[in-house]
Coordinates of C-alpha atoms in Angstrom, one line a residue:
M1 CA 0.1 0.0 0.1
Q2 CA 2.1 3.0 -1.3
T3 CA 1.4 6.2 0.6
S4 CA 0.4 9.3 -1.1
L5 CA 1.9 11.6 1.5
N6 CA 4.8 13.4 -0.2
K7 CA 6.8 13.5 3.1
I8 CA 6.7 11.8 6.5
E9 CA 8.4 13.7 9.4
Y10 CA 8.7 12.4 13.1
S11 CA 8.9 15.0 16.0
P12 CA 12.1 14.5 18.2
K13 CA 9.8 12.6 20.8
Q14 CA 8.6 10.3 18.3
R15 CA 12.0 9.6 16.8
S16 CA 13.6 9.1 20.4
F17 CA 10.8 6.5 21.0
I18 CA 10.8 4.8 17.7
F19 CA 14.5 3.9 17.9
S20 CA 15.0 3.5 21.8
K21 CA 16.3 0.0 22.9
F22 CA 14.1 -2.8 23.4
D23 CA 15.2 -2.9 27.2
H24 CA 11.7 -3.0 28.5
L25 CA 9.1 -5.7 28.4
F26 CA 6.1 -3.5 28.2
D27 CA 6.0 0.3 27.0
V28 CA 3.2 2.5 27.6
N29 CA 2.2 5.7 25.8
E30 CA -0.3 7.7 27.4
G31 CA -1.6 11.3 26.7
S32 CA -3.9 13.7 24.9
I33 CA -5.7 12.7 21.7
R34 CA -3.8 13.7 18.5
S35 CA -0.3 13.5 20.1
G36 CA 1.3 11.5 17.5
K37 CA 1.2 8.1 19.5
T38 CA -0.4 6.0 16.9
A39 CA 2.3 6.7 14.3
A40 CA 5.1 6.3 16.5
D41 CA 3.6 3.1 17.8
C42 CA 3.5 1.7 14.1
A43 CA 6.9 2.8 13.4
R44 CA 8.3 1.4 16.8
M45 CA 6.6 -2.1 16.0
A46 CA 8.1 -1.9 12.3
V47 CA 11.5 -1.8 13.9
Y48 CA 10.7 -4.6 16.3
Y49 CA 9.6 -6.7 13.7
L50 CA 12.9 -6.5 11.7
L51 CA 14.8 -7.5 15.0
S52 CA 12.5 -10.4 16.3
P53 CA 13.3 -14.0 15.3
S54 CA 9.5 -14.8 16.2
P55 CA 7.4 -15.6 13.1
L56 CA 3.9 -14.6 14.9
H57 CA 2.8 -11.4 16.3
L58 CA -0.6 -9.6 17.3
V59 CA -1.9 -5.9 17.2
T60 CA -5.2 -5.3 18.6
A61 CA -7.6 -2.7 19.4
Y62 CA -11.4 -3.0 21.1
N63 CA -12.6 -4.7 17.7
Q64 CA -10.8 -6.0 14.6
E65 CA -12.0 -3.0 12.5
Q66 CA -10.4 -0.7 14.9
A67 CA -7.1 -2.9 15.1
Y68 CA -6.8 -2.7 11.2
K69 CA -7.7 1.0 11.0
L70 CA -5.3 2.0 13.8
W71 CA -2.4 -0.5 13.1
I72 CA -2.6 -1.4 9.4
E73 CA -3.7 1.7 8.0
A74 CA -3.1 4.3 10.5
D75 CA -3.6 7.4 8.2
Q76 CA -1.2 6.0 5.6
M77 CA 1.5 5.7 8.3
G78 CA 0.6 2.1 9.5
L79 CA 2.6 -1.1 8.9
A80 CA 1.2 -1.7 5.5
Y81 CA 2.5 1.5 4.2
I82 CA 5.6 1.2 6.2
F83 CA 6.4 -2.4 4.5
D84 CA 4.9 -1.3 1.2
G85 CA 5.9 -4.2 -1.4
S86 CA 6.9 -6.6 1.4
A87 CA 3.3 -6.6 3.1
H88 CA 0.3 -8.6 2.2
L89 CA -3.3 -9.0 3.6
K90 CA -3.8 -12.8 4.0
R91 CA -6.0 -15.0 6.0
D92 CA -5.2 -18.6 7.5
R93 CA -6.4 -20.8 10.5
G94 CA -5.2 -18.1 12.9
G95 CA -7.2 -15.4 11.6
D96 CA -6.8 -12.3 9.4
C97 CA -3.2 -11.0 9.1
L98 CA -0.5 -9.0 7.7
E99 CA 2.2 -11.1 6.0
L100 CA 5.6 -9.5 5.9
D101 CA 8.6 -10.7 3.9
L102 CA 11.6 -9.4 5.9
P103 CA 15.1 -10.1 5.6
N104 CA 15.0 -11.9 8.9
G105 CA 12.2 -14.2 7.6
K106 CA 8.7 -14.2 6.9
K107 CA 6.5 -12.5 9.8
K108 CA 2.5 -12.7 10.2
V109 CA 1.0 -10.1 12.3
Y110 CA -2.5 -10.9 13.2
F111 CA -5.1 -8.0 13.8
K112 CA -7.9 -9.0 16.2
G113 CA -10.5 -7.3 18.7
G114 CA -9.7 -7.6 22.3
G115 CA -12.9 -5.7 23.7
K116 CA -15.0 -8.7 24.3
S117 CA -15.5 -10.9 27.3
N118 CA -14.7 -13.9 25.1
S119 CA -11.8 -12.4 23.2
A120 CA -9.2 -14.4 24.9
N121 CA -10.5 -17.5 23.2
A122 CA -9.3 -16.2 19.7
I123 CA -5.7 -16.3 20.8
R124 CA -5.4 -19.2 23.0
G125 CA -2.9 -21.8 21.9
I126 CA -0.8 -19.1 19.7
S127 CA 2.9 -18.4 20.5
L128 CA 3.4 -14.8 20.0
G129 CA 6.9 -12.6 19.9
S130 CA 4.9 -9.5 20.4
V131 CA 1.4 -7.8 21.1
A132 CA 0.8 -4.2 20.5
Y133 CA -2.6 -2.7 22.1
S134 CA -4.4 0.4 20.9
E135 CA -6.7 2.0 23.3
I136 CA -5.6 -0.4 25.9
N137 CA -7.9 0.6 28.8
L138 CA -11.0 -0.4 26.6
L139 CA -9.8 -4.1 26.3
N140 CA -10.9 -7.1 28.4
A141 CA -8.7 -8.0 31.5
E142 CA -8.7 -11.7 30.8
F143 CA -7.6 -10.8 27.2
L144 CA -4.9 -8.8 28.3
E145 CA -3.5 -11.3 30.9
E146 CA -3.9 -14.0 28.2
T147 CA -1.5 -11.9 25.7
F148 CA 1.3 -12.0 28.3
R149 CA 1.1 -15.6 28.4
R150 CA 1.1 -15.9 24.6
T151 CA 4.7 -14.3 24.5
A152 CA 6.0 -16.0 27.6
A153 CA 8.7 -18.2 25.5
A154 CA 9.4 -15.4 22.9
P155 CA 13.3 -14.8 22.4
I156 CA 12.7 -10.8 22.2
R157 CA 9.4 -10.8 24.0
Y158 CA 7.7 -7.2 23.6
H159 CA 4.4 -5.5 24.5
L160 CA 3.4 -2.1 23.4
G161 CA 0.1 -0.1 24.7
D162 CA -1.2 3.1 24.2
L163 CA -4.3 5.0 25.7
N164 CA -5.8 8.5 26.2
P165 CA -5.6 9.4 30.0
P166 CA -8.2 7.3 32.1
A167 CA -9.7 8.0 35.3
P168 CA -7.2 8.1 38.0
Q169 CA -8.8 4.8 39.5
D170 CA -9.1 3.1 36.3
P171 CA -8.0 -0.6 37.0
I172 CA -5.6 -0.4 34.0
I173 CA -3.3 1.4 36.0
E174 CA -3.2 -1.5 38.2
F175 CA -2.4 -3.8 35.3
F176 CA 0.6 -1.3 34.4
N177 CA 2.0 -1.8 37.7
A178 CA 1.7 -5.3 37.9
H179 CA 3.5 -5.9 34.4
D180 CA 6.1 -3.1 35.4
A181 CA 5.1 -0.9 32.3
N182 CA 7.7 1.6 31.1
W183 CA 5.4 5.0 30.9
L184 CA 5.8 7.8 28.2
H185 CA 3.6 10.8 28.5
W186 CA 2.5 12.6 25.1
T187 CA 0.7 15.9 24.4
A188 CA -0.4 17.6 20.9
K189 CA 2.9 19.6 21.2
D190 CA 4.6 16.0 20.0
N191 CA 2.8 15.8 16.9
P192 CA 5.0 17.3 13.9
I193 CA 1.8 17.9 11.9
Y194 CA 0.8 21.0 14.0
D195 CA 2.4 24.7 13.8
K196 CA 2.4 26.9 16.6
K197 CA -0.5 28.8 15.4
R198 CA -2.4 25.8 15.2
L199 CA -1.4 24.4 18.6
A200 CA -2.4 27.9 20.0
D201 CA -5.9 27.6 18.3
L202 CA -6.3 24.1 19.7
E203 CA -5.5 25.0 23.0
A204 CA -8.0 27.8 23.1
E205 CA -10.5 25.6 22.1
Y206 CA -10.0 23.1 24.7
R207 CA -10.0 25.7 27.3
R208 CA -13.5 27.0 26.3
Q209 CA -14.9 23.2 26.8
G210 CA -14.1 23.3 30.4
P211 CA -11.6 22.1 32.9
Y212 CA -12.4 18.2 32.3
K213 CA -11.7 18.4 28.5
Y214 CA -8.8 20.8 28.8
K215 CA -6.9 18.6 31.4
R216 CA -7.6 15.4 29.7
D217 CA -7.6 16.1 26.1
W218 CA -5.0 19.0 25.9
L219 CA -2.6 18.6 28.6
G220 CA -3.2 14.6 28.7
E221 CA -3.7 14.4 32.5
R222 CA -5.5 11.8 34.4
V223 CA -8.7 13.4 35.6
M224 CA -11.5 12.1 37.6
P225 CA -14.7 13.1 35.2
Q226 CA -17.0 15.3 37.3
G227 CA -20.6 14.4 37.0
V228 CA -20.5 11.6 34.6
I229 CA -24.1 11.2 34.0
Y230 CA -24.6 7.3 33.6
S231 CA -22.2 6.6 36.4
Q232 CA -24.6 3.8 37.3
F233 CA -23.5 1.7 34.3
N234 CA -20.9 -1.0 34.9
Q235 CA -19.4 -2.6 31.9
D236 CA -18.5 -5.7 33.8
T237 CA -21.8 -6.7 34.9
M238 CA -24.2 -5.3 32.4
V239 CA -23.0 -6.4 29.2
D240 CA -24.5 -10.0 28.0
Q241 CA -23.0 -12.4 25.4
T242 CA -26.3 -13.2 24.0
L243 CA -29.9 -12.0 24.2
I244 CA -31.5 -13.4 27.4
G245 CA -35.4 -13.7 27.9
E246 CA -38.4 -13.7 25.5
P247 CA -38.0 -11.3 22.7
V248 CA -41.2 -8.9 22.6
E249 CA -40.1 -6.2 20.1
M250 CA -37.4 -4.8 18.1
F251 CA -37.3 -1.3 17.0
F252 CA -34.7 1.5 15.9
E253 CA -33.6 4.9 17.1
T254 CA -31.5 7.4 15.3
D255 CA -29.6 10.7 15.9
A256 CA -27.9 12.4 12.6
G257 CA -25.2 14.9 11.8
Q258 CA -22.7 15.7 9.0
D259 CA -19.7 16.7 10.9
D260 CA -21.2 15.3 14.1
A261 CA -21.8 11.6 14.2
T262 CA -24.8 9.8 12.6
T263 CA -25.8 6.9 14.8
M264 CA -28.5 4.2 14.8
S265 CA -29.1 1.8 17.6
C266 CA -31.0 -1.8 17.3
N267 CA -33.1 -2.2 20.5
I268 CA -34.8 -5.5 21.5
V269 CA -37.3 -5.6 24.4
T270 CA -37.2 -9.0 26.3
R271 CA -39.3 -10.3 29.1
R272 CA -37.0 -12.0 31.8
Q273 CA -36.5 -12.6 35.5
V274 CA -34.8 -9.7 37.0
E275 CA -34.1 -10.2 40.9
G276 CA -36.7 -12.9 41.0
E277 CA -39.3 -10.9 39.1
W278 CA -40.5 -10.9 35.4
R279 CA -39.8 -7.4 34.0
F280 CA -39.4 -6.2 30.6
V281 CA -35.6 -5.2 29.9
L282 CA -34.4 -2.8 27.0
N283 CA -31.4 -4.6 25.4
R284 CA -29.2 -2.4 23.1
V285 CA -28.0 -5.5 20.6
A286 CA -26.3 -3.2 17.7
N287 CA -25.0 0.1 16.6
Y288 CA -24.3 2.0 13.5
Y289 CA -22.0 5.0 14.1
H290 CA -20.1 7.2 11.6
S291 CA -18.6 10.7 12.6
G292 CA -17.6 12.7 9.9
R293 CA -15.5 14.8 12.2
E294 CA -13.7 11.8 13.4
T295 CA -13.0 10.3 10.2
G296 CA -12.5 13.1 8.0
E297 CA -15.1 11.7 5.5
Q298 CA -18.2 13.8 5.4
R299 CA -21.3 11.7 3.9
A300 CA -24.6 12.8 2.3
M301 CA -27.7 12.0 4.0
S302 CA -28.7 9.7 1.0
T303 CA -25.6 7.9 1.8
Y304 CA -26.2 7.6 5.4
A305 CA -29.9 6.4 4.6
A306 CA -28.5 3.4 2.3
E307 CA -26.1 2.5 5.1
L308 CA -28.9 2.6 7.7
K309 CA -31.1 0.4 5.7
Q310 CA -28.3 -2.2 5.3
F311 CA -27.9 -2.0 9.1
I312 CA -31.3 -2.4 9.5
L313 CA -31.9 -5.5 7.2
W314 CA -28.4 -6.8 8.9
C315 CA -30.4 -6.8 12.2
V316 CA -33.5 -8.5 11.1
R317 CA -31.5 -11.5 9.5
T318 CA -29.2 -11.7 12.3
Y319 CA -31.9 -11.8 15.2
Q320 CA -34.6 -12.9 13.1
L321 CA -37.1 -10.4 14.2
H322 CA -39.4 -8.1 12.6
Y323 CA -38.9 -4.4 13.8
S324 CA -42.2 -2.3 14.5
V325 CA -40.8 1.2 14.1
V326 CA -37.6 3.2 12.9
Q327 CA -37.7 6.4 14.8
V328 CA -35.4 9.6 13.9
D329 CA -34.4 12.6 15.7
P330 CA -37.1 15.5 14.7
A331 CA -34.0 17.6 14.1
A332 CA -32.7 15.3 11.4
L333 CA -35.4 15.9 8.8
A334 CA -33.3 15.4 5.8
L335 CA -32.2 11.8 6.9
R336 CA -35.8 10.9 7.9
A337 CA -36.7 12.1 4.5
E338 CA -33.9 10.1 2.7
L339 CA -35.1 7.0 4.8
I340 CA -38.8 7.3 3.5
K341 CA -37.5 7.8 0.0
I342 CA -35.8 4.2 0.1
G343 CA -38.8 2.7 1.8
I344 CA -38.3 2.9 5.4
D345 CA -41.3 4.3 7.1
A346 CA -39.2 6.5 9.5
S347 CA -41.4 8.2 12.5
L348 CA -40.2 10.8 14.9
S349 CA -38.3 10.2 18.1
N350 CA -39.4 11.6 21.4
N351 CA -36.3 13.8 21.9
N352 CA -37.9 15.2 25.3
G353 CA -38.3 18.7 23.7
H354 CA -41.4 19.6 25.6
E355 CA -41.6 17.3 28.1
V356 CA -41.9 18.2 31.8
I357 CA -42.4 15.8 34.7
G358 CA -42.0 17.1 38.2
G359 CA -38.9 19.0 38.6
K360 CA -37.5 17.8 35.5
K361 CA -38.0 19.2 32.1
G362 CA -36.6 18.5 28.4
I363 CA -33.6 16.1 28.2
E364 CA -33.2 15.9 32.0
V365 CA -36.7 13.6 31.8
G366 CA -35.0 11.2 29.4
I367 CA -31.8 11.0 31.2
Q368 CA -33.8 10.1 34.5
R369 CA -35.6 7.4 32.7
Q370 CA -32.2 5.8 31.4
Q371 CA -30.5 6.2 34.7
S372 CA -33.7 4.4 36.4
L373 CA -33.4 1.5 33.6
I374 CA -29.7 1.1 34.4
A375 CA -30.2 1.3 38.1
N376 CA -33.0 -1.5 38.0
D377 CA -31.1 -3.7 35.7
Q378 CA -33.6 -3.1 32.9
F379 CA -31.2 -1.7 30.3
R380 CA -28.4 -4.0 28.8
L381 CA -25.7 -4.1 26.4
V382 CA -25.6 -7.5 24.2
E383 CA -22.7 -8.0 22.2
P384 CA -23.4 -8.5 18.6
P385 CA -22.1 -11.7 16.7
E386 CA -18.5 -11.9 15.9
H387 CA -19.2 -11.8 12.1
N388 CA -19.8 -7.9 12.0
P389 CA -17.6 -6.1 14.5
S390 CA -18.5 -2.8 12.9
Y391 CA -21.9 -3.0 14.6
D392 CA -20.6 -3.4 18.0
H393 CA -20.7 -1.0 21.1
Y394 CA -17.3 0.7 20.9
H395 CA -18.8 4.0 20.3
Y396 CA -21.5 3.8 22.9
L397 CA -19.2 2.7 25.7
R398 CA -16.6 5.5 24.7
E399 CA -19.2 8.3 24.6
L400 CA -20.7 6.7 28.1
S401 CA -17.6 7.4 29.7
M402 CA -17.2 10.8 28.7
Y403 CA -20.9 12.2 28.8
V404 CA -20.4 14.5 31.9
R405 CA -22.1 17.8 33.1
D406 CA -20.9 21.2 33.1
E407 CA -19.1 22.0 36.3
A408 CA -20.4 25.4 36.1
S409 CA -23.9 25.1 34.7
G410 CA -24.8 21.7 35.7
H411 CA -26.2 21.1 32.2
P412 CA -25.0 18.0 30.2
V413 CA -22.0 19.1 28.0
D414 CA -23.0 19.3 24.2
A415 CA -20.2 17.1 23.2
N416 CA -19.6 13.1 23.1
N417 CA -23.4 12.8 23.0
H418 CA -24.8 11.2 19.9
A419 CA -25.0 7.7 20.7
M420 CA -26.2 9.1 24.3
D421 CA -28.9 11.0 22.6
E422 CA -30.4 8.0 20.5
S423 CA -29.9 5.9 23.6
R424 CA -32.3 8.5 25.6
Y425 CA -34.9 8.1 22.5
A426 CA -34.9 4.5 23.1
A427 CA -35.3 5.0 27.0
N428 CA -38.4 7.2 26.0
Y429 CA -39.8 4.7 23.6
F430 CA -39.4 1.8 26.3
Y431 CA -40.9 3.8 29.1
S432 CA -44.0 4.8 26.9
N433 CA -44.9 1.3 26.0
Y434 CA -43.5 -1.2 28.9
M435 CA -43.5 1.0 32.3

């Protein structure tokens, strides 16, 4: 894959890390978003593969799609581009891999997801020379432990992880300590793509977004989020491998944007026993999510409509259920019109625009409903089948951890909230029909 970039520059921080000695078992790059960690990681692993005698290696992220995007592609700075002419995408009994023809022998770099509770099963029985992790704090704890077992016999054993700053009490910090991680801090100033003016503009932008965003996303500090709105959600106990209970209804909720994310959730209501009582439960079973701002690829609403129709049909085939309604945020009139044009009878979501209940009004009504469902164990995430990782809950969980209240006003911060919005619409629909 020949890169179209005319010139590739690494900052002094990146160069120092890329070519440093492999005298640590475990390196961790932690810091602010867009700080150049990923580009440095890919180049560092490329140097390692040229030294390692081991034939098999692993790169990973929350799901396989992310692992490919962040390690193999990496904005044309990934492994496939670094080894252009010597790299070939293959698939064997171990899974999808990038096969490298190198002077020290043929290497296979498998790319796999590590975010699910059963992810460790995909690597058991494989002897690896190295493992590299993107957004390591989002990966399953058993999977992480298994990766260290898989490299135990490697002649030059190496692990490399990166992450944006976690909360100070995040369990991943204990994992770093247990495995004697060599820690390196990064900020946007370490990314050579930014000149002084752009750095100044970005710093001002993050300052305007409040202390939490400024400290975490600009300074790269570990900060305890103030006022996480759905703090009741526990990823360890509220995620199911399969749908549990008797299915009652399937429906879809949608929020839309072009720069902002367009997201649709597939929701299935089941009847199941909760704490000895029969209750209705709202299960979020799949998610379409695309952000023009994050990917740099803006899509027309007609394109979104076609892709959302594919998502709906995939859910129907996968879960063998007919759906009742497809609902769209009333503000997304263009997307709703495009869906209707291609045969999806889309109606309007309840976005809490005019609701007042007790002392709550507007979106606070929907937030309270979602909080109650989580607290009563009537909201579950259900992992979709392995054959389509692009419809998993990666973006939902990421937003969930960052959906906070402004410290000054107490209102929800209008960022990291697109999946949060359509999840709130689903809670409103569930309350109207089952509570």
